[in-house]
Tab-separated table of C-alpha atoms in Angstrom:
chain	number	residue	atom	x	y	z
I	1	UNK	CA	13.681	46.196	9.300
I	2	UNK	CA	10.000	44.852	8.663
I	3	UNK	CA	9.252	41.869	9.882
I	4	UNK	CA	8.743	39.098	7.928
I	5	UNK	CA	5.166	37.734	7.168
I	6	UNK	CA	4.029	34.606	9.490
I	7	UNK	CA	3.803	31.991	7.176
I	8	UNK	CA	0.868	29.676	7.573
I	9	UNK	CA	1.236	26.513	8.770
I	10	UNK	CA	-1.753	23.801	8.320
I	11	UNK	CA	-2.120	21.414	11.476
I	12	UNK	CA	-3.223	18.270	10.218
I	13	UNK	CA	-6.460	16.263	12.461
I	14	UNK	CA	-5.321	13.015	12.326
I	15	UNK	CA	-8.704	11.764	13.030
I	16	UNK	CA	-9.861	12.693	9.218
I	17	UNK	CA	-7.949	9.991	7.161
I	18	UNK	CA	-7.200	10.012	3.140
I	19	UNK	CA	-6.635	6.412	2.819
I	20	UNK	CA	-4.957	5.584	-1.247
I	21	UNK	CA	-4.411	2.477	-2.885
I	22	UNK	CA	-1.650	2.214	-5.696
I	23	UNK	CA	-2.810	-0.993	-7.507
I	24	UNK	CA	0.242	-2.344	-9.676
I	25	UNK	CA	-1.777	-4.227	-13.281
I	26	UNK	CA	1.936	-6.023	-14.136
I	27	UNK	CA	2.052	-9.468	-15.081
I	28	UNK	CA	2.241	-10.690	-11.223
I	29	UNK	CA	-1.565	-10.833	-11.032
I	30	UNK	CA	-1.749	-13.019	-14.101
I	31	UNK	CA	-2.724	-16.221	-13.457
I	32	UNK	CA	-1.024	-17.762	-16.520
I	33	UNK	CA	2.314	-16.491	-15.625
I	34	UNK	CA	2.287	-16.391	-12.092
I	35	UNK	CA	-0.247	-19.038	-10.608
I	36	UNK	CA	-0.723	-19.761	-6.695
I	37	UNK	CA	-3.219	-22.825	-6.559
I	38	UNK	CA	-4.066	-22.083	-2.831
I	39	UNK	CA	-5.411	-18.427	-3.771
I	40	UNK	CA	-4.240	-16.512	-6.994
I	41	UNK	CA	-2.398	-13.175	-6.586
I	42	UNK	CA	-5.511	-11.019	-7.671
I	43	UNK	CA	-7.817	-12.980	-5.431
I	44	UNK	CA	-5.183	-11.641	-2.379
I	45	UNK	CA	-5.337	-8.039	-3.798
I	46	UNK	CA	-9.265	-7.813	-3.906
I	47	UNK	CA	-9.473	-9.260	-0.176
I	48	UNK	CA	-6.625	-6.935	0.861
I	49	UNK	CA	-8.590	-3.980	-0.823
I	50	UNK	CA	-12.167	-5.160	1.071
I	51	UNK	CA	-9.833	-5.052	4.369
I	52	UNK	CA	-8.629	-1.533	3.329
I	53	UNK	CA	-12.724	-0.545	3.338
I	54	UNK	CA	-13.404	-2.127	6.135
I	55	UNK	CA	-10.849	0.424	8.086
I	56	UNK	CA	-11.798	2.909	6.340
I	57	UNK	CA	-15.404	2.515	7.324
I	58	UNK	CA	-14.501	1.227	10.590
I	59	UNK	CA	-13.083	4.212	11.470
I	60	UNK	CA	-15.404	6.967	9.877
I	61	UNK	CA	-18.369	4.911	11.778
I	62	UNK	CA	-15.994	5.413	15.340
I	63	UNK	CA	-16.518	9.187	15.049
I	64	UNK	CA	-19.242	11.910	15.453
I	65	UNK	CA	-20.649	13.051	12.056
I	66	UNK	CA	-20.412	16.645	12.342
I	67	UNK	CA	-16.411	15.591	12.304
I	68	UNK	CA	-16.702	13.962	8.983
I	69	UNK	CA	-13.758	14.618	6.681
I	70	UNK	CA	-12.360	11.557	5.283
I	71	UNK	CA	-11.577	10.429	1.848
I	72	UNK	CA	-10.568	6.658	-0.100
I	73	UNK	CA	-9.259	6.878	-3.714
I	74	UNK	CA	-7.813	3.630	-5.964
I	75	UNK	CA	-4.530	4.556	-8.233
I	76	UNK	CA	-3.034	3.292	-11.345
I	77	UNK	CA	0.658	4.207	-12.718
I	78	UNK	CA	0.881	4.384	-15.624
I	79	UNK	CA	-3.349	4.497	-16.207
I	80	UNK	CA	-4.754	1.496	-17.611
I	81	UNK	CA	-5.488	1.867	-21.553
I	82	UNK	CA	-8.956	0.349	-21.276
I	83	UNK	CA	-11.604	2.804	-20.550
I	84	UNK	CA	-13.881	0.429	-18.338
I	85	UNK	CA	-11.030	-0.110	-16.072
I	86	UNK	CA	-10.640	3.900	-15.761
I	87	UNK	CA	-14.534	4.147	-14.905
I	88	UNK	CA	-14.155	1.863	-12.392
I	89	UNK	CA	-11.496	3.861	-10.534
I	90	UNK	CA	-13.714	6.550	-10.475
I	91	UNK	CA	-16.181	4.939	-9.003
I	92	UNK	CA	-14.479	4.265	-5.897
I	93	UNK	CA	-13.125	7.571	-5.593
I	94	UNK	CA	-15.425	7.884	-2.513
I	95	UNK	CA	-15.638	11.094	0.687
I	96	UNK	CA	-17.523	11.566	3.598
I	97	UNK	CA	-18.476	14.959	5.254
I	98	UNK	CA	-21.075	16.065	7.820
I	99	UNK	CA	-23.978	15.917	4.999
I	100	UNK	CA	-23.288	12.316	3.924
I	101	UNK	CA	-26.453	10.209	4.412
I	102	UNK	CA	-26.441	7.161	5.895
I	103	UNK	CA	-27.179	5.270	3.046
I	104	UNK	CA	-24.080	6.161	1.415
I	105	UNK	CA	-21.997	3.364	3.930
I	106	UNK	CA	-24.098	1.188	1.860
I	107	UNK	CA	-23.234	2.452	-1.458
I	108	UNK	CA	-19.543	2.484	-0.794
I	109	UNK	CA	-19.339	-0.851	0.754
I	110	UNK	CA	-21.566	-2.608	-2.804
I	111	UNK	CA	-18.585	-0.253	-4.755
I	112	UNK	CA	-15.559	-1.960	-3.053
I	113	UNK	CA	-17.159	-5.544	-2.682
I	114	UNK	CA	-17.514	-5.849	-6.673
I	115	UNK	CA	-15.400	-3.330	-8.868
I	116	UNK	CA	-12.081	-4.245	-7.580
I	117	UNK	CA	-12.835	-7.747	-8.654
I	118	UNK	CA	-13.794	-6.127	-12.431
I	119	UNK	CA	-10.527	-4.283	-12.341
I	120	UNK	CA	-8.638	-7.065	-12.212
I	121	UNK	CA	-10.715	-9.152	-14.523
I	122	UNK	CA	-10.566	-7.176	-16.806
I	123	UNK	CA	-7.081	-6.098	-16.631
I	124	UNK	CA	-6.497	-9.867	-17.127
I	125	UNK	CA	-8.414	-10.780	-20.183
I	126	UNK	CA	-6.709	-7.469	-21.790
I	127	UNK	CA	-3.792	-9.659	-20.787
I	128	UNK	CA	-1.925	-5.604	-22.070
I	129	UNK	CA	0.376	-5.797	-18.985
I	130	UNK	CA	2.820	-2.410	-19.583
I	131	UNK	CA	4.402	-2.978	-16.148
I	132	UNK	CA	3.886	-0.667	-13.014
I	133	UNK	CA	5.962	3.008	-13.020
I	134	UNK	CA	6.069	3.093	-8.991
I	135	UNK	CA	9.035	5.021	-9.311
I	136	UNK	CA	7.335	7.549	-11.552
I	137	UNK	CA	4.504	8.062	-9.098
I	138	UNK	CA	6.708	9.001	-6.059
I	139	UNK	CA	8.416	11.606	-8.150
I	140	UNK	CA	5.904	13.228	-9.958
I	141	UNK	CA	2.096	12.084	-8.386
I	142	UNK	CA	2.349	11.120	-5.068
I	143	UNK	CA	2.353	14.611	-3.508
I	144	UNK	CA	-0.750	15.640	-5.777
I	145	UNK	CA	-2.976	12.430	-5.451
I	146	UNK	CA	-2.346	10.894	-2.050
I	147	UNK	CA	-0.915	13.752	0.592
I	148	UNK	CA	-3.577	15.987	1.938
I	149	UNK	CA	-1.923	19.007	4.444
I	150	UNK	CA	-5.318	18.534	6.724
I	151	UNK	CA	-4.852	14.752	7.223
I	152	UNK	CA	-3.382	11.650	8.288
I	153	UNK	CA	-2.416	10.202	4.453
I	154	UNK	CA	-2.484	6.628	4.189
I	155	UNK	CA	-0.825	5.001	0.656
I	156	UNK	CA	-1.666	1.248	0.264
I	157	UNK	CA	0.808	0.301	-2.680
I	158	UNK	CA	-0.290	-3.858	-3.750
I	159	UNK	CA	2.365	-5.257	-5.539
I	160	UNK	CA	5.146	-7.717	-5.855
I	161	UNK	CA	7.884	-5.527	-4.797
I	162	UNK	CA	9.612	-5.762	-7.835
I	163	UNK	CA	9.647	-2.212	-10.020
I	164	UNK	CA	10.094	-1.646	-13.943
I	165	UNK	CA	8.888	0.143	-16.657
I	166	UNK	CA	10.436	1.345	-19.659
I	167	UNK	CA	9.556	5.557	-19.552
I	168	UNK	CA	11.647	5.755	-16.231
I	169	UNK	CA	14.686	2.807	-16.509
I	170	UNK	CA	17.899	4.669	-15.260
I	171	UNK	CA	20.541	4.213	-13.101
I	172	UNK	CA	22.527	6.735	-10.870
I	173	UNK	CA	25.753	5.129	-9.788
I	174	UNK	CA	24.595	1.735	-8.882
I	175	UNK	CA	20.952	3.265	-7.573
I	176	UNK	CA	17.965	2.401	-10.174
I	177	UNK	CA	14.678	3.810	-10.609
I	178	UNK	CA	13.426	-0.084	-10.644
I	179	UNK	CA	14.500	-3.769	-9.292
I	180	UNK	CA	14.135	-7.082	-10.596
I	181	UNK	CA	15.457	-10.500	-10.077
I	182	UNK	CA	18.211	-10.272	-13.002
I	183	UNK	CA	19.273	-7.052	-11.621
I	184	UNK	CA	19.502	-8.417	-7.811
I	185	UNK	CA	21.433	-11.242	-9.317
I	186	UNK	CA	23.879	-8.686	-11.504
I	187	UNK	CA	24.415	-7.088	-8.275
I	188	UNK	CA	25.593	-10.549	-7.027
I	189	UNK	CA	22.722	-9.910	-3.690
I	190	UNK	CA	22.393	-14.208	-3.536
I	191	UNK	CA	24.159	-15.017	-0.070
I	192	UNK	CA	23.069	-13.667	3.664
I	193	UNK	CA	26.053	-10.851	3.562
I	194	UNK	CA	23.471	-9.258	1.220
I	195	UNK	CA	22.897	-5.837	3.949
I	196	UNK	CA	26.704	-5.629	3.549
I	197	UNK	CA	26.829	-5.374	-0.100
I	198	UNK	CA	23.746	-2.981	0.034
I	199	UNK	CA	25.533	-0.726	2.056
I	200	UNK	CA	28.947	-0.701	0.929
I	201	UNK	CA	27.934	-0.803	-3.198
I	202	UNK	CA	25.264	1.578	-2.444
I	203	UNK	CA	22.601	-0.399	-3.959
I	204	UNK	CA	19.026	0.704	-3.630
I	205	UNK	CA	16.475	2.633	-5.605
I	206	UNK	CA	17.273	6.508	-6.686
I	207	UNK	CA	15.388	8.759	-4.617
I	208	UNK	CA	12.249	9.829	-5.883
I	209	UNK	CA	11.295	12.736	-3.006
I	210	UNK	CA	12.896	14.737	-0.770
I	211	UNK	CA	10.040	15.035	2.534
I	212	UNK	CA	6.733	12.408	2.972
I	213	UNK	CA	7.047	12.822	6.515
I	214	UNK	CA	3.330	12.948	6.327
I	215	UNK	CA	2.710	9.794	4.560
I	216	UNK	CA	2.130	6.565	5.948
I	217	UNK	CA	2.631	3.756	3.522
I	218	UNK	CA	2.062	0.033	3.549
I	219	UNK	CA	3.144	-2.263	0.762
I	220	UNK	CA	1.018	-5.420	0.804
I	221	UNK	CA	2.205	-8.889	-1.638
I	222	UNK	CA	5.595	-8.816	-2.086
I	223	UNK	CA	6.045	-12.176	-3.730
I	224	UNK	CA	9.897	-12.922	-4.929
I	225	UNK	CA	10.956	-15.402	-7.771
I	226	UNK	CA	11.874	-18.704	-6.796
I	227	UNK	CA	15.394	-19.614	-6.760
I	228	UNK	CA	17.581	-16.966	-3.856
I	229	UNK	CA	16.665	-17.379	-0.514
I	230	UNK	CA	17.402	-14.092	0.082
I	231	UNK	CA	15.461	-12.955	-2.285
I	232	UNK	CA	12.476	-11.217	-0.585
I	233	UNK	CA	14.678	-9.940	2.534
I	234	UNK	CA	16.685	-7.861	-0.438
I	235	UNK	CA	13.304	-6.305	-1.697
I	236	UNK	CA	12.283	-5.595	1.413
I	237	UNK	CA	15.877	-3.724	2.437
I	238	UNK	CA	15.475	-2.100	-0.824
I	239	UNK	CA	12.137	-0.539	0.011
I	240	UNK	CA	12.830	0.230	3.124
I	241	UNK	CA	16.026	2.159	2.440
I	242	UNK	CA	14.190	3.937	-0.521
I	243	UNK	CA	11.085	5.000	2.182
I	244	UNK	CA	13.762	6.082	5.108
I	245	UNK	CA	15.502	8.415	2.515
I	246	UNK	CA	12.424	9.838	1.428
I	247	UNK	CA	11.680	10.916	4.893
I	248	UNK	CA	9.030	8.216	5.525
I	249	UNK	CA	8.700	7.497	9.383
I	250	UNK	CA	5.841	5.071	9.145
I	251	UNK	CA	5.546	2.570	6.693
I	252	UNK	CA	4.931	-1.674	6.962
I	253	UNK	CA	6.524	-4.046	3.980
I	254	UNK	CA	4.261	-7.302	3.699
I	255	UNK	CA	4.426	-10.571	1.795
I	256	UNK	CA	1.460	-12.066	-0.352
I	257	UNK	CA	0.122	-13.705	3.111
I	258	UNK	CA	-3.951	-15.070	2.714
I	259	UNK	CA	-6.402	-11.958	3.340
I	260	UNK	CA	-7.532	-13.730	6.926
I	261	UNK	CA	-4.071	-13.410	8.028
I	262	UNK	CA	-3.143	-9.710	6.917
I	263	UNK	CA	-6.940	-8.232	7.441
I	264	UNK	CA	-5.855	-7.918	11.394
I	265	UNK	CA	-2.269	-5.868	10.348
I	266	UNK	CA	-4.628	-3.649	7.365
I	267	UNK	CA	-7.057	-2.866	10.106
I	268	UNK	CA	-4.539	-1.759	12.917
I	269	UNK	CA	-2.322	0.296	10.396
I	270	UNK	CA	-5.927	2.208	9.963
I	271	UNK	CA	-6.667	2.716	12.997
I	272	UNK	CA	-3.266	3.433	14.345
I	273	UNK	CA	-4.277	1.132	17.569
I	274	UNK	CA	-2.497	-1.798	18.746
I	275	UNK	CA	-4.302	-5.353	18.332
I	276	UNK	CA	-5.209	-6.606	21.588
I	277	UNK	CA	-3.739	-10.141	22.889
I	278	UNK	CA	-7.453	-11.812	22.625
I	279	UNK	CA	-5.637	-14.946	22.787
I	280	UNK	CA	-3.947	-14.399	25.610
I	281	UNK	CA	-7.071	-13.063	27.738
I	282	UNK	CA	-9.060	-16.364	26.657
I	283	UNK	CA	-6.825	-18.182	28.388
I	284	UNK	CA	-6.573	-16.048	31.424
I	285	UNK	CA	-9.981	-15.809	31.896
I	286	UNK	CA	-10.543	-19.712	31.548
I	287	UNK	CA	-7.769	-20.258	34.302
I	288	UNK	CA	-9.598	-17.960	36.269
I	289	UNK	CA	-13.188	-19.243	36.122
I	290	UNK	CA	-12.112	-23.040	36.116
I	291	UNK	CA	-13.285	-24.214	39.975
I	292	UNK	CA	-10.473	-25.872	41.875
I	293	UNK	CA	-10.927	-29.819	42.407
């Protein structure tokens, strides 16, 4: 009997990151259609996106630079029709290895401080909004563009939570390939028993991949329509169902909060370190140095 050939098995170094952002161009950043007067919904993505940077640079600055290895790319699905937009997302396809100059933290940081804001800009005066095929990308892209063997994979997704577009609307049983508010009400999801439902219907996206054990993903902005309190709870059990079946043991679903109050949870989800209790220390230390009367 000959024995079978050792396979090879790649052992990833978790300190070399490939951070992605999946950037959905639907009608929710549209100011028109969806307005926020306290900060508008593409004002939140651009600030989420500088955060995402900020990590990124944060942590290739933490290490030595002969250990370089670390990559940042921005995604669209389906690509944006207007060339500019495409050039753009080329641009901050950015990677560091032990020959990047110093200068180049420069560079990057000028890239990601004014094309995301032209992305959206311009994806707004198109005002050519053909939906976001989220679905699409797990199946067929998400392997390719965002998981690389070697290292920790990080997959920023900005959107609403809500997923449609026409090339991939199915249903299997009562699983879909997308989710909106007409189909959460259809599925009669309006009153707190809504886990219940989920789970005895079945309801919940179709499964898109079988193993992204070695992706970490964190969906930033979910923003439900007005009208069922229960509303953004059901996205939420939706995505998180859909990322469990797919195998995916870390992942974070967050609302459209302000940028100062999700930079903190963007930063720590880079760096994979808990946030320290500053808060609590201040106080501590002014009980302690406070002289006794």
């Amino acid at each position: 009997m000959n024995p079978k050939k050792d396979s090879v098995v790649i052992v990833p170094d978790l300190n070399n990151i490939n951070v992605s952002i999946l950037i959905d161009l639907s009608d929710r950043i549209d100011p028109a259609t969806n307005p926020n007067p306290t900060m508008q919904y593409f004002q939140r993505d651009v600030e989420y996106i500088k955060a995402i940077e900020k990590g990124f640079l944060n942590h290739i600055k933490s290490k030595k630079i002969i250990t370089y290895d670390d990559q940042m790319q921005v995604f669209f699905n389906p690509e944006p029709s207007n060339p500019k937009i495409n050039d753009f997302t080329k641009e901050l396809k950015v990677s560091f290895d032990k020959n990047t100059q110093k200068s180049y933290f420069g560079l990057v940081d000028k890239k990601y401080s004014e094309l995301p804001l032209n992305i959206y800009q311009s994806a707004i005066k198109d005002g050519n909004y053909v939906g976001s095929d989220i679905w699409e990308f797990f199946k067929n892209k998400v392997k390719d563009y965002c998981i690389k063997e070697d290292k920790r994979n990080i997959l920023f997704i900005l959107t609403d939570g809500y997923m449609y577009h026409d090339n991939t609307k199915f249903a299997e049983g009562n699983k879909t390939s997308y989710l909106t508010s007409k189909l959460i009400r259809a599925n009669n999801l309006t009153s707190s028993d809504f886990k219940n439902l989920i789970e005895k219907n079945e309801y919940g996206f179709v499964k898109a991949n079988d193993n992204l054990s070695n992706l970490e993903v964190i969906v930033l902005g979910i923003n439900p329509e007005k009208g069922n309190p229960f509303e953004e709870a059901i996205i939420k059990e939706y995505w998180e169902n859909w990322f469990k079946e797919m195998k995916i043991k870390k992942y974070e679903i967050k609302s459209a909060d302000l940028p100062s109050n999700m930079e903190p949870i963007i930063l720590k989800a880079i760096s994979g370190k808990k946030l320290k209790n500053t808060i609590n220390i201040r106080v501590l230390h002014l009980i302690h140095l406070r002289p006794f009367e």
